[in-house]
Coordinates of C-alpha atoms and ligand atoms in Angstrom, one line a residue:
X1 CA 1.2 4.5 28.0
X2 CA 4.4 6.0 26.9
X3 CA 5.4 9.3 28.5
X4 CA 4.8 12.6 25.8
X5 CA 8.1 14.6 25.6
X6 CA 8.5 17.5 23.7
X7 CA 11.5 17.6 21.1
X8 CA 12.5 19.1 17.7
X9 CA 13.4 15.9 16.4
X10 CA 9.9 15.8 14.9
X11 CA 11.3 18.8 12.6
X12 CA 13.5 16.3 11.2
X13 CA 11.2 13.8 10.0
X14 CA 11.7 12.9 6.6
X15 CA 9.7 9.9 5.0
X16 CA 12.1 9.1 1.8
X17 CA 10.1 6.4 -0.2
X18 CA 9.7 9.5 -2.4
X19 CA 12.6 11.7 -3.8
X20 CA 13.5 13.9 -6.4
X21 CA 14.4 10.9 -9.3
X22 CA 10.6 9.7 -8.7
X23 CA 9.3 13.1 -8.7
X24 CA 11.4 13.7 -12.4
X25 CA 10.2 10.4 -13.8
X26 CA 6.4 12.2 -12.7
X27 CA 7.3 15.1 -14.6
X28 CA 8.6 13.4 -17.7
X29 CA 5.5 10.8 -17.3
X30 CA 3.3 14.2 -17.5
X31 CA 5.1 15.4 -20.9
X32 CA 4.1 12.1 -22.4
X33 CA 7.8 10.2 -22.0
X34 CA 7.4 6.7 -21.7
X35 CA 9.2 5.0 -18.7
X36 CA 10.0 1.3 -18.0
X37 CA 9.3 1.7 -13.9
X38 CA 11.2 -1.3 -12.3
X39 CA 11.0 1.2 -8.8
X40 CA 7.6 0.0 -6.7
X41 CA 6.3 -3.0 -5.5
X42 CA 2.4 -2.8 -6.7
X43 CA 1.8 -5.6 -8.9
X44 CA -1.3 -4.5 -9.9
X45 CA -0.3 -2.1 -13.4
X46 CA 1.9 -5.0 -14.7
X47 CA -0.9 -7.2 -15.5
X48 CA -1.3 -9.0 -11.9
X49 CA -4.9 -9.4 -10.5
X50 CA -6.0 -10.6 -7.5
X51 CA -7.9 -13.7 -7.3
X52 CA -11.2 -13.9 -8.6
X53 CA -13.3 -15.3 -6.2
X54 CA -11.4 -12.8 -3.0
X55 CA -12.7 -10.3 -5.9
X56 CA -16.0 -11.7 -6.3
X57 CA -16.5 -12.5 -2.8
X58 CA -15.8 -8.5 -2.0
X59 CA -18.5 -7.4 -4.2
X60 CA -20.7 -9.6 -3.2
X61 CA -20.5 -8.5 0.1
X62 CA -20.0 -4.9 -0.2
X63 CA -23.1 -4.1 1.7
X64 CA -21.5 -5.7 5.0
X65 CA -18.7 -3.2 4.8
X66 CA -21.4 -0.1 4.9
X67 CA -20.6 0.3 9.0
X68 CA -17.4 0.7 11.3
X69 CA -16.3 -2.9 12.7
X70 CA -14.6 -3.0 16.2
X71 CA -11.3 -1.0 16.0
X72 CA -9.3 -4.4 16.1
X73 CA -10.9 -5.5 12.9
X74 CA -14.3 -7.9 12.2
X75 CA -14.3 -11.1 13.9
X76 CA -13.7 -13.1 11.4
X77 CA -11.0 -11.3 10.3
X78 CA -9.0 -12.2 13.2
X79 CA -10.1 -16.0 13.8
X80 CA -8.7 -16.8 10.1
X81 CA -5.5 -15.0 10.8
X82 CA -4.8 -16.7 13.6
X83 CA -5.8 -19.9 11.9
X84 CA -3.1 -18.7 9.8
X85 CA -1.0 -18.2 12.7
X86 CA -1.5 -21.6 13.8
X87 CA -0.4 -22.9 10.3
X88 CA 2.9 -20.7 10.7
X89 CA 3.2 -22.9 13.9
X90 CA 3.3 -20.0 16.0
X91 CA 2.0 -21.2 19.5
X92 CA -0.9 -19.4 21.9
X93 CA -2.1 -16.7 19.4
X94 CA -4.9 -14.3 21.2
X95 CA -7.4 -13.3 19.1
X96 CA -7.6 -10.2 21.2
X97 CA -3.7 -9.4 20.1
X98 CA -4.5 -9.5 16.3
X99 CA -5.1 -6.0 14.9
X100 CA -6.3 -5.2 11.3
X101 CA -5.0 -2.3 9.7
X102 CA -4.9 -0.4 6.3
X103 CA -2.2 -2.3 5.2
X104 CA 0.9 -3.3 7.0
X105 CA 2.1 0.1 6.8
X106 CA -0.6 1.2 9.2
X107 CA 0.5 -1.3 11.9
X108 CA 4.2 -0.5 11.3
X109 CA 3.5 3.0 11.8
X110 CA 1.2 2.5 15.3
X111 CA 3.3 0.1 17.2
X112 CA 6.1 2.7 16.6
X113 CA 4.3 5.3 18.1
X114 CA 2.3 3.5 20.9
X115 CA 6.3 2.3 22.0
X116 CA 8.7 4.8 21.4
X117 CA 9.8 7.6 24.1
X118 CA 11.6 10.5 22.0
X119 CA 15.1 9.0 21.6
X120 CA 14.4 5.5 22.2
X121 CA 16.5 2.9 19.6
X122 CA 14.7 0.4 16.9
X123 CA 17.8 -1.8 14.9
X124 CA 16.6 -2.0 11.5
X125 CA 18.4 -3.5 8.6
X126 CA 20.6 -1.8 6.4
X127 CA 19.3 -2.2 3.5
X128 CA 15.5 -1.9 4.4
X129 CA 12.0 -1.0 2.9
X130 CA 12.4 2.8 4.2
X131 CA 8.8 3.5 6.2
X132 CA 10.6 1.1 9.2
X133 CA 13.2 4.2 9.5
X134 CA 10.6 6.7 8.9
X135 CA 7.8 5.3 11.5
X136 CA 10.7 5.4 13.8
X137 CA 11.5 8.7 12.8
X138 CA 7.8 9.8 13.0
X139 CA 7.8 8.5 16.8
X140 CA 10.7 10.5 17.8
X141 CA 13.0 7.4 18.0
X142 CA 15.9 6.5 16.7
X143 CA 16.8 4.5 13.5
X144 CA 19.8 2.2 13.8
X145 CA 20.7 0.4 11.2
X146 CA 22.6 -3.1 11.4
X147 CA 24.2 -4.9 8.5
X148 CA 23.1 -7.6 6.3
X149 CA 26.0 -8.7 3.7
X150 CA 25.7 -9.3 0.7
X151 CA 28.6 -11.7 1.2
X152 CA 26.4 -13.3 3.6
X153 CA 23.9 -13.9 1.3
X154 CA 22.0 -10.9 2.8
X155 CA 21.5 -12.3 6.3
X156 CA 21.9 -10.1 9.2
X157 CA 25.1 -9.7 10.8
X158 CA 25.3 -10.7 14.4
X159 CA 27.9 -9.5 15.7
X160 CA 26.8 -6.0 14.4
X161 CA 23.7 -6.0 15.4
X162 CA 24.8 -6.7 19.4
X163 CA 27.5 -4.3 19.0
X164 CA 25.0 -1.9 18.1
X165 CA 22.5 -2.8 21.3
X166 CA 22.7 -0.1 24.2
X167 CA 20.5 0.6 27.1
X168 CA 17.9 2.6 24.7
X169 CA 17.2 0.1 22.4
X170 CA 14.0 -1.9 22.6
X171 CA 13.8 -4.0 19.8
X172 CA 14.7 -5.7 16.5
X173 CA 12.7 -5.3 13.2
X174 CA 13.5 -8.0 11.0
X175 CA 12.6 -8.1 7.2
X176 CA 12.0 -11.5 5.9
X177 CA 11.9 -12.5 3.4
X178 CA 13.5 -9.6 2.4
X179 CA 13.0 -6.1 0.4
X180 CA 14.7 -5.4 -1.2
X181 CA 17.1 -8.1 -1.6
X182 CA 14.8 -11.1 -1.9
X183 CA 17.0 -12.8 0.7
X184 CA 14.6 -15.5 3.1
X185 CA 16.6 -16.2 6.1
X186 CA 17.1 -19.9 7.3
X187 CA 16.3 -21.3 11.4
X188 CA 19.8 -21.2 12.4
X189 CA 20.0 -17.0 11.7
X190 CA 16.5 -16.7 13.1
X191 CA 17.3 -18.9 16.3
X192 CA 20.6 -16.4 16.5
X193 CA 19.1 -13.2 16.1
X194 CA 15.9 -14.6 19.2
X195 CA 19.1 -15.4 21.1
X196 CA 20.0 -11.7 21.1
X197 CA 16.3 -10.5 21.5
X198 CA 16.1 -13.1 24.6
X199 CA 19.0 -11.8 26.3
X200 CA 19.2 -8.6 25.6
X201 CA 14.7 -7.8 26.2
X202 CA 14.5 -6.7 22.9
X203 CA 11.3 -6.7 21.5
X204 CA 11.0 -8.2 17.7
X205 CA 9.4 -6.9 14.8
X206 CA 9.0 -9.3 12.0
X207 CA 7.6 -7.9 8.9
X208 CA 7.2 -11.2 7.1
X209 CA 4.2 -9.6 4.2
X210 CA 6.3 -11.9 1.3
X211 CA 6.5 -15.3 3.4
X212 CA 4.3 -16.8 0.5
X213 CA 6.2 -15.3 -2.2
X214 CA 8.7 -18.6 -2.4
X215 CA 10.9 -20.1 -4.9
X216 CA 13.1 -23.0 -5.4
X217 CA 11.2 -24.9 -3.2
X218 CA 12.1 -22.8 0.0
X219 CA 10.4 -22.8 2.8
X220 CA 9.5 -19.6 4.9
X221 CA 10.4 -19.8 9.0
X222 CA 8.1 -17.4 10.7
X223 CA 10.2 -15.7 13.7
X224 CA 6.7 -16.0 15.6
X225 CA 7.2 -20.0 15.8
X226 CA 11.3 -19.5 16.7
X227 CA 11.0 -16.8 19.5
X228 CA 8.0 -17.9 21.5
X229 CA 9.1 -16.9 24.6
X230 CA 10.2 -13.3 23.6
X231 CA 7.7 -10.6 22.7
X232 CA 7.2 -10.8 18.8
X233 CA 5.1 -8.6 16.7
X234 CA 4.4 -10.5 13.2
X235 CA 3.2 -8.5 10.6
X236 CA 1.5 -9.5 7.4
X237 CA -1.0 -8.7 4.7
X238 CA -2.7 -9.1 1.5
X239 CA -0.8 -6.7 -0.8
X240 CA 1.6 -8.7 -2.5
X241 CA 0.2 -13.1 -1.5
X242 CA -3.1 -11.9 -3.1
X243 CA -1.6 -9.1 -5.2
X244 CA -4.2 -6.6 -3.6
X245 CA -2.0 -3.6 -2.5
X246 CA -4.7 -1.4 -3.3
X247 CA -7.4 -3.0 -1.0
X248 CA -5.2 -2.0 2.0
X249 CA -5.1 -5.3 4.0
X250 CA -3.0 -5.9 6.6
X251 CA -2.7 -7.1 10.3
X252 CA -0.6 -7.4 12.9
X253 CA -0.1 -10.3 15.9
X254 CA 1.5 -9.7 19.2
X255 CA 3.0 -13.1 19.5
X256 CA 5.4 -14.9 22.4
X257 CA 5.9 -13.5 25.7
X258 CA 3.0 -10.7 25.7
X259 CA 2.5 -10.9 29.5
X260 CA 5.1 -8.0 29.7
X261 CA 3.0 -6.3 26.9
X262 CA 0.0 -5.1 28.4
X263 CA 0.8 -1.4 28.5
X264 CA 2.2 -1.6 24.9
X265 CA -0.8 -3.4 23.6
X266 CA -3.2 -1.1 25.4
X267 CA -1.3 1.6 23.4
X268 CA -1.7 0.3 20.2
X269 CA -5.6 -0.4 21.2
X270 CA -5.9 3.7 21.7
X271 CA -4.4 4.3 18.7
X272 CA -6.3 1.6 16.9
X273 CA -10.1 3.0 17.9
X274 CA -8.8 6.7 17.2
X275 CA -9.2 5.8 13.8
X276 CA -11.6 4.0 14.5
X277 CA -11.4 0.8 12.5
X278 CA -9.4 -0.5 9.2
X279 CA -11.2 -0.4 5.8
X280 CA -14.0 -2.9 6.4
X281 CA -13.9 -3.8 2.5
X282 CA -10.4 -5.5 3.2
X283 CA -11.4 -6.5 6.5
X284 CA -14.0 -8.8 4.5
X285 CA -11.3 -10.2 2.1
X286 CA -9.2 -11.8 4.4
X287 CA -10.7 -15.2 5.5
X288 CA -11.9 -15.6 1.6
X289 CA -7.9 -14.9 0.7
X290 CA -6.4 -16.9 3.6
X291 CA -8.8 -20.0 2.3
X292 CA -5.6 -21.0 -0.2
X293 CA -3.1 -21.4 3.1
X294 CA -0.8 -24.0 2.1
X295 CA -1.4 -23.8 -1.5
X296 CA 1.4 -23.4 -3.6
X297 CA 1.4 -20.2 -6.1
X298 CA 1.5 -21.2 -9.2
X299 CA 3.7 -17.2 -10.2
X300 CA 6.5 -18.2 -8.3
X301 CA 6.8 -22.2 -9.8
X302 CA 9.0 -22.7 -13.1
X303 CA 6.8 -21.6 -15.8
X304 CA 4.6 -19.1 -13.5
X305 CA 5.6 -15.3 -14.1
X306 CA 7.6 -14.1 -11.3
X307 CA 10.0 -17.4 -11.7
X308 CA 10.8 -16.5 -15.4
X309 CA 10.8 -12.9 -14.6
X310 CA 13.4 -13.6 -12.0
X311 CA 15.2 -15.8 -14.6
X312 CA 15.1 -13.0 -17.0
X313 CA 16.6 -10.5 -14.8
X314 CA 19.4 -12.7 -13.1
X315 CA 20.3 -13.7 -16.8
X316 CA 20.5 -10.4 -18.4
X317 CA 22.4 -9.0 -15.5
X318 CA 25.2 -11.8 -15.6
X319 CA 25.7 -10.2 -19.1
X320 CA 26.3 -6.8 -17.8
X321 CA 30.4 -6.1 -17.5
X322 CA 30.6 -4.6 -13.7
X323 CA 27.2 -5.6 -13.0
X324 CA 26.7 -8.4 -10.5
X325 CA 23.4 -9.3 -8.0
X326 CA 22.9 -12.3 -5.7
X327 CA 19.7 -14.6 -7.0
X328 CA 16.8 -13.7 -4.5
X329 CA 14.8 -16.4 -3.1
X330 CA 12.1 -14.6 -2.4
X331 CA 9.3 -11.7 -3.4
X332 CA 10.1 -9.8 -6.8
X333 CA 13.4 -7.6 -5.7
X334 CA 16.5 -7.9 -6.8
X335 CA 19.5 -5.7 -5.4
X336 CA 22.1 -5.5 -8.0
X337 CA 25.7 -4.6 -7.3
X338 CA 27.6 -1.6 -9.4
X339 CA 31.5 -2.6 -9.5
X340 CA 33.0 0.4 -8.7
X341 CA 36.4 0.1 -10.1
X342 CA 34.7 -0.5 -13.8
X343 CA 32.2 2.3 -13.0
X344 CA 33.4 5.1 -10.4
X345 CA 30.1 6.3 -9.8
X346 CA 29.6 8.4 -5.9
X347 CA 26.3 9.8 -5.8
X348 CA 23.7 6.9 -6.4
X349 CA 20.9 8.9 -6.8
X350 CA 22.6 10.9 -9.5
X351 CA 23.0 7.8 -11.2
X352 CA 19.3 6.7 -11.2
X353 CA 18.6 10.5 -12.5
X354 CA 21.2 10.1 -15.3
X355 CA 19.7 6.6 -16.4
X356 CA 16.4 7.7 -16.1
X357 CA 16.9 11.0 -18.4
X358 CA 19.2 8.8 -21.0
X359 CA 17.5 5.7 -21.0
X360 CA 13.8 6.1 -20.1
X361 CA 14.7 3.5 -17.0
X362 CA 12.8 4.0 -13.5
X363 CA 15.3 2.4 -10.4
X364 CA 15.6 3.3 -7.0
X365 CA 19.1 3.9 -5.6
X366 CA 20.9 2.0 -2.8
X367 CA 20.6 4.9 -0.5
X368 CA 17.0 4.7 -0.5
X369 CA 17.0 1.9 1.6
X370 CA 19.5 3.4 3.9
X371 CA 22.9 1.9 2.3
X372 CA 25.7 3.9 2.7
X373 CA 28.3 3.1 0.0
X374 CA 26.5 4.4 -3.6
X375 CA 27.0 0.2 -5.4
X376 CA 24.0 -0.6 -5.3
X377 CA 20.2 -0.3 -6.8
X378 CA 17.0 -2.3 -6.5
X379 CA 15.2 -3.9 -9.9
X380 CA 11.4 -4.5 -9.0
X381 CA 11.3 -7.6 -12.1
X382 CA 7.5 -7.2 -12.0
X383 CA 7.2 -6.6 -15.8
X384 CA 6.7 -9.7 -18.3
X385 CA 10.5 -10.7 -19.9
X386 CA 10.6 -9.2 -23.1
X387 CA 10.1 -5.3 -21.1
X388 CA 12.6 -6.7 -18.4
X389 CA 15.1 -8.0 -21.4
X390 CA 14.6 -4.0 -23.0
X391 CA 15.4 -2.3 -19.2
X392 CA 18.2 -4.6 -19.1
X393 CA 19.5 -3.9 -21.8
X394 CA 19.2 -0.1 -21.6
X395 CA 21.2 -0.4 -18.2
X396 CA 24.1 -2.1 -20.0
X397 CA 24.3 0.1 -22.5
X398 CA 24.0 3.0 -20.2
X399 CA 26.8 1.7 -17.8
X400 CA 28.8 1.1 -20.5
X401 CA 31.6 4.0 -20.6
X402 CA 29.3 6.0 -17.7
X403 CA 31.6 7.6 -14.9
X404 CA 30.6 10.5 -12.3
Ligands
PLP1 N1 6.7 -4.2 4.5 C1 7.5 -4.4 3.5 C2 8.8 -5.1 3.7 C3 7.1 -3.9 2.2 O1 7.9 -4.1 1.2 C4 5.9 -3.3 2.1 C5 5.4 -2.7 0.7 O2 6.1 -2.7 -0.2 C6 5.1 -3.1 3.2 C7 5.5 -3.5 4.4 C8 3.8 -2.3 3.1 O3 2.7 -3.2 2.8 P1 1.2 -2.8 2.9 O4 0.7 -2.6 1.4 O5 0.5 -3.9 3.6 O6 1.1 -1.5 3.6

């Protein structure tokens, strides 16, 4: 178990996934203004359901829900996800390593504080989907981000990220595919960054909750099957493959070289029975939801919604002067650049507050995902095309002639 020191960096904990330009589009919302939100990731208000028969399965068996399960989650739970392991082609999966939590967020948030001693480091991607910097924060650690470059197609940047290592740092959370820049990272960058894990004892975090959410034909590398001899926690859930954020079902696997793990895992199994057990109504839904494994999803195929909403978005934005974004591969993000010499613009979230009181458009800023130059803002292009085409068009015109 991790040693308990005091410190006052818990006064500083700040979880940002919030902010003052969602807090005005509430306000406006309340006076009866009507917003085009392109800001979360919760398909289910844009007309996206979760499967029928994972529904009807659910209610079904509602009545099997009605008691706690075993802290790690039901039994059956756990065999299909690591069945699902197994079709990852990640080796030697324990059942008695898989937990189920209320969504991936839950996991993210215990292994943080089962591991971290106050001032320990985590490397986290710059950008990145903000709880990983805020769990860290909440366990007294240390968030340091690493570059991914746009110019690099998004991909991490090795040499920054072992420039960054020192003799705090104990591990390596990796984002793939990618929120919010829809970027899916190929072997040759996974092998690289397990390379640095392997030599350096990092420990890895791969959040990969959108490895089903694939276009073009891509294919999604799970750092589980790359780094099998270095401790690897994969992380994964229901919210966005089965479009069931609000069932809360997620898991995590400690995968790779868990023999050094013990103490970490026993950690996570304290924290794990003080709550007692995940939401048994998820719980149920998995092995019903991980029956379509290998099945292709029909949303993300030409034709299906997310491909043409992607299309939509990377068309309209081509026809923005000073407005430029690299095609995602991947999930329902895209991370559009602002050129600054067309649009002097410094405060990013003064921006997204401008465009949301002129234009009725909901974004969220660059620096709410931990970038530090103000370019850049994510586009969630979960609304059909014609409301993307409107938002897009409200941005142009918005941009056009704006300066801070
Ligand atoms: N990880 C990433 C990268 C996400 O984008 C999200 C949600 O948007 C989560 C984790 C949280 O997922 P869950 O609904 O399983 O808590």
């Amino acid at each position: 178990m991790k040693e308990i020191k005091k410190s006052n960096k818990m006064l500083n904990v700040r979880y940002e996934i919030r902010g003052p330009v969602l807090d005005e589009a509430d306000r406006l919302q309340a006076q009866g203004v009507d917003i085009i939100k392109l800001n979360i990731g919760n398909p289910a208000p844009y007309g996206f359901d979760t499967p029928n028969h994972v529904v009807d399965f659910v209610t079904g068996n509602i009545r099997n829900a009605q008691g706690y399960s075993d802290s790690k989650g039901i039994i059956l739970a756990r065999e299909s996800i690591r069945d699902y392991c197994i079709y990852k082609k990640i080796d030697n999966i324990d059942i008695n390593n898989i937990f189920t939590g209320n969504g991936v967020s839950e996991m993210i948030i215990s292994t943080m504080l089962a591991l971290l001693n106050p001032g320990d480091e985590v490397l986290i991607p710059s950008p990145n989907y903000p709880l990983w910097t805020s769990a860290v924060c909440l366990a007294q650690g240390n968030a340091v981000h690493y570059v991914c470059d746009e110019k690099s197609d998004w991909y991490p940047d090795i040499e920054d990220i072992e420039s960054k290592i020192t003799s705090r740092t104990r591990g390596i959370v990796i984002i793939n595919p990618n929120n919010p820049t829809g970027s899916l990272y190929p072997r040759e960058v996974l092998e690289k960054i397990a390379d640095v894990a392997r030599r350096h004892d990092l420990i890895i975090f791969a959040d990969e909750i959108y490895d089903r959410l694939l276009m073009d034909g891509k294919e999604h590398v799970s750092m589980g099957e790359v780094a099998p001899d270095v401790l690897t926690i994969v992380y994964n859930g229901l919210s966005k493959s089965h479009l069931a954020a609000g069932f809360r079902a997620g898991w995590m696997c400690f995968t790779g070289n868990t023999k050094c793990a013990s103490e970490f895992i026993e950690a996570v199994k304290t924290l794990a029975s003080m709550r007692l057990c995940s939401n048994v109504t998820a719980q149920l839904m998995i092995p019903e939801a991980l029956k379509d494994v290998g099945k292709p999803d029909s949303l993300y195929l030409p034709g299906g919604r997310m491909f043409e909403q992607r299309k939509t978005v990377c068309e309209e934005i081509a026809k923005i002067d000073g407005l430029s974004a690299r095609t995602p591969d991947a999930a329902f993000y895209i991370f559009p650049k602002i050129d600054l010499k067309k649009h002097p613009i410094k405060d990013d979230v003064k921006f997204a507050l401008d465009l949301l009181h002129e234009k009725q458009v909901l974004i969220v800023s660059g620096s709410g995902f931990h970038m530090h130059t103000p370019e850049y803002f994510r586009i969630t292009y979960l609304p059909e095309c014609d409301v993307m085409r409107e938002a897009m068009h409200r941005i142009g015109d918005f941009l056009d002639g704006y300066h801070q």
